[in-house]
Amino acid sequence: MTVYHWLAAFVAVNIIDAALTLYALKLGASELNPLMRLAMRVMPAPVALLAVKGAYIIAVGAMLPEASPWLPWLTAFFVAVCAWNVAQILKMRKG
């Protein structure tokens, strides 16, 4: 995969993470990420997710040459976060 494919995958998993987070919050979950939790104290959750994730994605895109070796790992991290979110959502829906 090229660096642009990895960037697209990185953006996609961050969007999926945001959607899963909003759904989990709707079910009664709490945010574990301290930075995101702080942002959600001062603005609504959808705005906080858009602001923080948008800034993160823009920063990675702006530093693409420097970030490119890390993009597969960053993407994998957010895939793991999405898997965690799905597991927690399934647990909450059962109980």
Tab-separated table of N, CA and C in Angstrom:
chain	number	residue	atom	x	y	z
A	1	MET	N	0.839	-1.191	0.000
A	1	MET	CA	0.000	0.000	0.000
A	1	MET	C	0.876	1.243	0.000
A	2	THR	N	0.394	2.267	-0.679
A	2	THR	CA	1.120	3.535	-0.685
A	2	THR	C	0.779	4.321	0.581
A	3	VAL	N	1.520	5.371	0.808
A	3	VAL	CA	1.267	6.218	1.965
A	3	VAL	C	-0.129	6.832	1.886
A	4	TYR	N	-0.614	7.084	0.681
A	4	TYR	CA	-1.947	7.680	0.517
A	4	TYR	C	-3.042	6.666	0.844
A	5	HIS	N	-2.785	5.383	0.543
A	5	HIS	CA	-3.733	4.341	0.947
A	5	HIS	C	-3.789	4.249	2.474
A	6	TRP	N	-2.623	4.305	3.099
A	6	TRP	CA	-2.582	4.245	4.558
A	6	TRP	C	-3.265	5.463	5.171
A	7	LEU	N	-3.075	6.626	4.566
A	7	LEU	CA	-3.733	7.826	5.072
A	7	LEU	C	-5.248	7.684	4.953
A	8	ALA	N	-5.732	7.176	3.836
A	8	ALA	CA	-7.169	6.961	3.655
A	8	ALA	C	-7.703	5.964	4.678
A	9	ALA	N	-6.956	4.898	4.923
A	9	ALA	CA	-7.373	3.908	5.920
A	9	ALA	C	-7.396	4.532	7.317
A	10	PHE	N	-6.395	5.359	7.614
A	10	PHE	CA	-6.308	6.046	8.894
A	10	PHE	C	-7.515	6.959	9.104
A	11	VAL	N	-7.859	7.712	8.076
A	11	VAL	CA	-9.027	8.597	8.158
A	11	VAL	C	-10.291	7.764	8.354
A	12	ALA	N	-10.423	6.684	7.584
A	12	ALA	CA	-11.620	5.839	7.667
A	12	ALA	C	-11.805	5.247	9.058
A	13	VAL	N	-10.742	4.703	9.646
A	13	VAL	CA	-10.909	4.090	10.973
A	13	VAL	C	-11.174	5.146	12.044
A	14	ASN	N	-10.686	6.357	11.842
A	14	ASN	CA	-11.007	7.425	12.795
A	14	ASN	C	-12.468	7.833	12.695
A	15	ILE	N	-13.022	7.837	11.497
A	15	ILE	CA	-14.450	8.133	11.327
A	15	ILE	C	-15.287	7.018	11.955
A	16	ILE	N	-14.887	5.776	11.733
A	16	ILE	CA	-15.594	4.649	12.339
A	16	ILE	C	-15.508	4.721	13.859
A	17	ASP	N	-14.333	5.057	14.373
A	17	ASP	CA	-14.160	5.196	15.822
A	17	ASP	C	-15.091	6.272	16.368
A	18	ALA	N	-15.191	7.402	15.687
A	18	ALA	CA	-16.070	8.481	16.142
A	18	ALA	C	-17.527	8.017	16.169
A	19	ALA	N	-17.966	7.320	15.119
A	19	ALA	CA	-19.353	6.840	15.059
A	19	ALA	C	-19.623	5.824	16.168
A	20	LEU	N	-18.690	4.894	16.365
A	20	LEU	CA	-18.859	3.900	17.425
A	20	LEU	C	-18.846	4.548	18.806
A	21	THR	N	-17.999	5.546	18.983
A	21	THR	CA	-17.947	6.254	20.264
A	21	THR	C	-19.267	6.945	20.552
A	22	LEU	N	-19.814	7.625	19.562
A	22	LEU	CA	-21.096	8.308	19.764
A	22	LEU	C	-22.193	7.308	20.112
A	23	TYR	N	-22.193	6.172	19.433
A	23	TYR	CA	-23.203	5.147	19.722
A	23	TYR	C	-23.022	4.598	21.140
A	24	ALA	N	-21.790	4.333	21.520
A	24	ALA	CA	-21.524	3.817	22.865
A	24	ALA	C	-21.929	4.833	23.929
A	25	LEU	N	-21.638	6.100	23.692
A	25	LEU	CA	-22.049	7.139	24.638
A	25	LEU	C	-23.564	7.189	24.762
A	26	LYS	N	-24.251	7.012	23.652
A	26	LYS	CA	-25.721	6.996	23.661
A	26	LYS	C	-26.247	5.840	24.514
A	27	LEU	N	-25.509	4.726	24.518
A	27	LEU	CA	-25.902	3.564	25.319
A	27	LEU	C	-25.517	3.705	26.792
A	28	GLY	N	-24.767	4.770	27.117
A	28	GLY	CA	-24.402	4.999	28.508
A	28	GLY	C	-22.936	4.792	28.844
A	29	ALA	N	-22.116	4.546	27.845
A	29	ALA	CA	-20.679	4.368	28.086
A	29	ALA	C	-20.040	5.696	28.468
A	30	SER	N	-18.831	5.624	28.981
A	30	SER	CA	-18.068	6.841	29.257
A	30	SER	C	-16.781	6.804	28.428
A	31	GLU	N	-16.304	7.964	28.086
A	31	GLU	CA	-15.090	8.091	27.273
A	31	GLU	C	-13.869	7.781	28.131
A	32	LEU	N	-12.975	6.929	27.628
A	32	LEU	CA	-11.765	6.569	28.371
A	32	LEU	C	-10.579	7.475	28.053
A	33	ASN	N	-10.546	8.047	26.858
A	33	ASN	CA	-9.439	8.911	26.445
A	33	ASN	C	-9.517	10.226	27.227
A	34	PRO	N	-8.504	10.536	28.044
A	34	PRO	CA	-8.567	11.749	28.874
A	34	PRO	C	-8.675	13.037	28.057
A	35	LEU	N	-7.984	13.116	26.935
A	35	LEU	CA	-8.067	14.319	26.095
A	35	LEU	C	-9.484	14.485	25.545
A	36	MET	N	-10.055	13.404	25.055
A	36	MET	CA	-11.406	13.470	24.497
A	36	MET	C	-12.423	13.738	25.600
A	37	ARG	N	-12.226	13.134	26.761
A	37	ARG	CA	-13.134	13.348	27.894
A	37	ARG	C	-13.126	14.818	28.296
A	38	LEU	N	-11.945	15.439	28.321
A	38	LEU	CA	-11.840	16.863	28.639
A	38	LEU	C	-12.562	17.700	27.593
A	39	ALA	N	-12.349	17.386	26.326
A	39	ALA	CA	-13.029	18.127	25.254
A	39	ALA	C	-14.542	17.989	25.364
A	40	MET	N	-15.003	16.802	25.771
A	40	MET	CA	-16.447	16.570	25.883
A	40	MET	C	-17.064	17.277	27.085
A	41	ARG	N	-16.228	17.739	27.998
A	41	ARG	CA	-16.735	18.529	29.124
A	41	ARG	C	-17.052	19.958	28.706
A	42	VAL	N	-16.366	20.444	27.685
A	42	VAL	CA	-16.541	21.843	27.294
A	42	VAL	C	-17.343	22.020	26.008
A	43	MET	N	-17.644	20.909	25.327
A	43	MET	CA	-18.458	20.996	24.108
A	43	MET	C	-19.210	19.684	23.921
A	44	PRO	N	-20.267	19.702	23.137
A	44	PRO	CA	-21.003	18.453	22.907
A	44	PRO	C	-20.107	17.383	22.287
A	45	ALA	N	-20.415	16.114	22.594
A	45	ALA	CA	-19.588	14.998	22.138
A	45	ALA	C	-19.333	14.998	20.627
A	46	PRO	N	-20.350	15.212	19.782
A	46	PRO	CA	-20.061	15.195	18.338
A	46	PRO	C	-19.075	16.291	17.925
A	47	VAL	N	-19.198	17.453	18.531
A	47	VAL	CA	-18.291	18.567	18.217
A	47	VAL	C	-16.885	18.253	18.721
A	48	ALA	N	-16.797	17.700	19.915
A	48	ALA	CA	-15.490	17.342	20.486
A	48	ALA	C	-14.796	16.299	19.623
A	49	LEU	N	-15.534	15.278	19.200
A	49	LEU	CA	-14.945	14.242	18.342
A	49	LEU	C	-14.477	14.833	17.025
A	50	LEU	N	-15.298	15.672	16.425
A	50	LEU	CA	-14.921	16.305	15.159
A	50	LEU	C	-13.685	17.188	15.329
A	51	ALA	N	-13.643	17.963	16.402
A	51	ALA	CA	-12.517	18.878	16.617
A	51	ALA	C	-11.219	18.124	16.878
A	52	VAL	N	-11.254	17.180	17.809
A	52	VAL	CA	-10.024	16.480	18.189
A	52	VAL	C	-9.557	15.557	17.076
A	53	LYS	N	-10.463	14.759	16.535
A	53	LYS	CA	-10.073	13.841	15.464
A	53	LYS	C	-9.699	14.615	14.199
A	54	GLY	N	-10.419	15.686	13.924
A	54	GLY	CA	-10.078	16.514	12.758
A	54	GLY	C	-8.686	17.103	12.885
A	55	ALA	N	-8.366	17.610	14.063
A	55	ALA	CA	-7.026	18.175	14.291
A	55	ALA	C	-5.956	17.102	14.160
A	56	TYR	N	-6.250	15.923	14.678
A	56	TYR	CA	-5.302	14.802	14.620
A	56	TYR	C	-5.054	14.383	13.173
A	57	ILE	N	-6.124	14.251	12.415
A	57	ILE	CA	-6.002	13.855	11.007
A	57	ILE	C	-5.259	14.920	10.202
A	58	ILE	N	-5.575	16.178	10.438
A	58	ILE	CA	-4.893	17.267	9.727
A	58	ILE	C	-3.411	17.280	10.075
A	59	ALA	N	-3.095	17.077	11.353
A	59	ALA	CA	-1.686	17.061	11.767
A	59	ALA	C	-0.927	15.927	11.088
A	60	VAL	N	-1.525	14.743	11.042
A	60	VAL	CA	-0.866	13.607	10.381
A	60	VAL	C	-0.705	13.900	8.896
A	61	GLY	N	-1.745	14.444	8.270
A	61	GLY	CA	-1.665	14.788	6.850
A	61	GLY	C	-0.617	15.850	6.560
A	62	ALA	N	-0.512	16.848	7.445
A	62	ALA	CA	0.462	17.924	7.245
A	62	ALA	C	1.895	17.429	7.422
A	63	MET	N	2.061	16.408	8.248
A	63	MET	CA	3.395	15.852	8.493
A	63	MET	C	3.547	14.493	7.813
A	64	LEU	N	2.886	14.324	6.680
A	64	LEU	CA	2.832	13.018	6.034
A	64	LEU	C	4.201	12.396	5.778
A	65	PRO	N	5.186	13.140	5.271
A	65	PRO	CA	6.493	12.495	5.065
A	65	PRO	C	7.090	11.940	6.361
A	66	GLU	N	6.934	12.694	7.442
A	66	GLU	CA	7.467	12.243	8.725
A	66	GLU	C	6.591	11.159	9.347
A	67	ALA	N	5.277	11.246	9.129
A	67	ALA	CA	4.337	10.312	9.750
A	67	ALA	C	4.189	9.009	8.971
A	68	SER	N	4.592	8.997	7.705
A	68	SER	CA	4.323	7.834	6.857
A	68	SER	C	4.850	6.508	7.423
A	69	PRO	N	6.029	6.465	8.055
A	69	PRO	CA	6.451	5.176	8.614
A	69	PRO	C	5.555	4.695	9.757
A	70	TRP	N	4.877	5.643	10.385
A	70	TRP	CA	4.031	5.319	11.533
A	70	TRP	C	2.575	5.055	11.151
A	71	LEU	N	2.170	5.408	9.941
A	71	LEU	CA	0.758	5.288	9.564
A	71	LEU	C	0.192	3.876	9.702
A	72	PRO	N	0.894	2.826	9.283
A	72	PRO	CA	0.330	1.488	9.510
A	72	PRO	C	0.092	1.192	10.989
A	73	TRP	N	1.003	1.639	11.844
A	73	TRP	CA	0.859	1.407	13.283
A	73	TRP	C	-0.258	2.264	13.874
A	74	LEU	N	-0.344	3.511	13.445
A	74	LEU	CA	-1.430	4.378	13.921
A	74	LEU	C	-2.782	3.836	13.481
A	75	THR	N	-2.845	3.366	12.247
A	75	THR	CA	-4.087	2.794	11.731
A	75	THR	C	-4.451	1.536	12.515
A	76	ALA	N	-3.479	0.687	12.755
A	76	ALA	CA	-3.723	-0.535	13.531
A	76	ALA	C	-4.203	-0.206	14.939
A	77	PHE	N	-3.638	0.835	15.540
A	77	PHE	CA	-4.073	1.252	16.867
A	77	PHE	C	-5.555	1.597	16.865
A	78	PHE	N	-5.972	2.378	15.864
A	78	PHE	CA	-7.380	2.778	15.821
A	78	PHE	C	-8.296	1.628	15.409
A	79	VAL	N	-7.786	0.658	14.667
A	79	VAL	CA	-8.559	-0.561	14.417
A	79	VAL	C	-8.804	-1.270	15.743
A	80	ALA	N	-7.781	-1.340	16.583
A	80	ALA	CA	-7.930	-1.963	17.898
A	80	ALA	C	-8.921	-1.185	18.767
A	81	VAL	N	-8.875	0.131	18.697
A	81	VAL	CA	-9.825	0.960	19.442
A	81	VAL	C	-11.251	0.669	18.962
A	82	CYS	N	-11.436	0.549	17.650
A	82	CYS	CA	-12.757	0.227	17.099
A	82	CYS	C	-13.224	-1.143	17.571
A	83	ALA	N	-12.327	-2.111	17.593
A	83	ALA	CA	-12.682	-3.444	18.075
A	83	ALA	C	-13.100	-3.388	19.548
A	84	TRP	N	-12.367	-2.617	20.330
A	84	TRP	CA	-12.719	-2.426	21.745
A	84	TRP	C	-14.109	-1.801	21.858
A	85	ASN	N	-14.367	-0.779	21.045
A	85	ASN	CA	-15.673	-0.122	21.073
A	85	ASN	C	-16.790	-1.108	20.741
A	86	VAL	N	-16.585	-1.922	19.710
A	86	VAL	CA	-17.600	-2.909	19.325
A	86	VAL	C	-17.832	-3.901	20.461
A	87	ALA	N	-16.763	-4.371	21.078
A	87	ALA	CA	-16.897	-5.320	22.189
A	87	ALA	C	-17.684	-4.696	23.339
A	88	GLN	N	-17.394	-3.447	23.657
A	88	GLN	CA	-18.100	-2.783	24.754
A	88	GLN	C	-19.567	-2.548	24.402
A	89	ILE	N	-19.829	-2.173	23.165
A	89	ILE	CA	-21.219	-1.966	22.730
A	89	ILE	C	-22.000	-3.272	22.818
A	90	LEU	N	-21.414	-4.367	22.359
A	90	LEU	CA	-22.087	-5.655	22.422
A	90	LEU	C	-22.355	-6.056	23.873
A	91	LYS	N	-21.393	-5.801	24.739
A	91	LYS	CA	-21.563	-6.104	26.164
A	91	LYS	C	-22.700	-5.277	26.778
A	92	MET	N	-22.765	-3.998	26.401
A	92	MET	CA	-23.797	-3.124	26.935
A	92	MET	C	-25.184	-3.503	26.409
A	93	ARG	N	-25.253	-3.935	25.177
A	93	ARG	CA	-26.544	-4.311	24.591
A	93	ARG	C	-27.070	-5.609	25.179
A	94	LYS	N	-26.171	-6.494	25.623
A	94	LYS	CA	-26.587	-7.749	26.255
A	94	LYS	C	-27.181	-7.499	27.641
A	95	GLY	N	-26.514	-6.611	28.373
A	95	GLY	CA	-26.849	-6.397	29.776
A	95	GLY	C	-27.959	-5.465	29.965
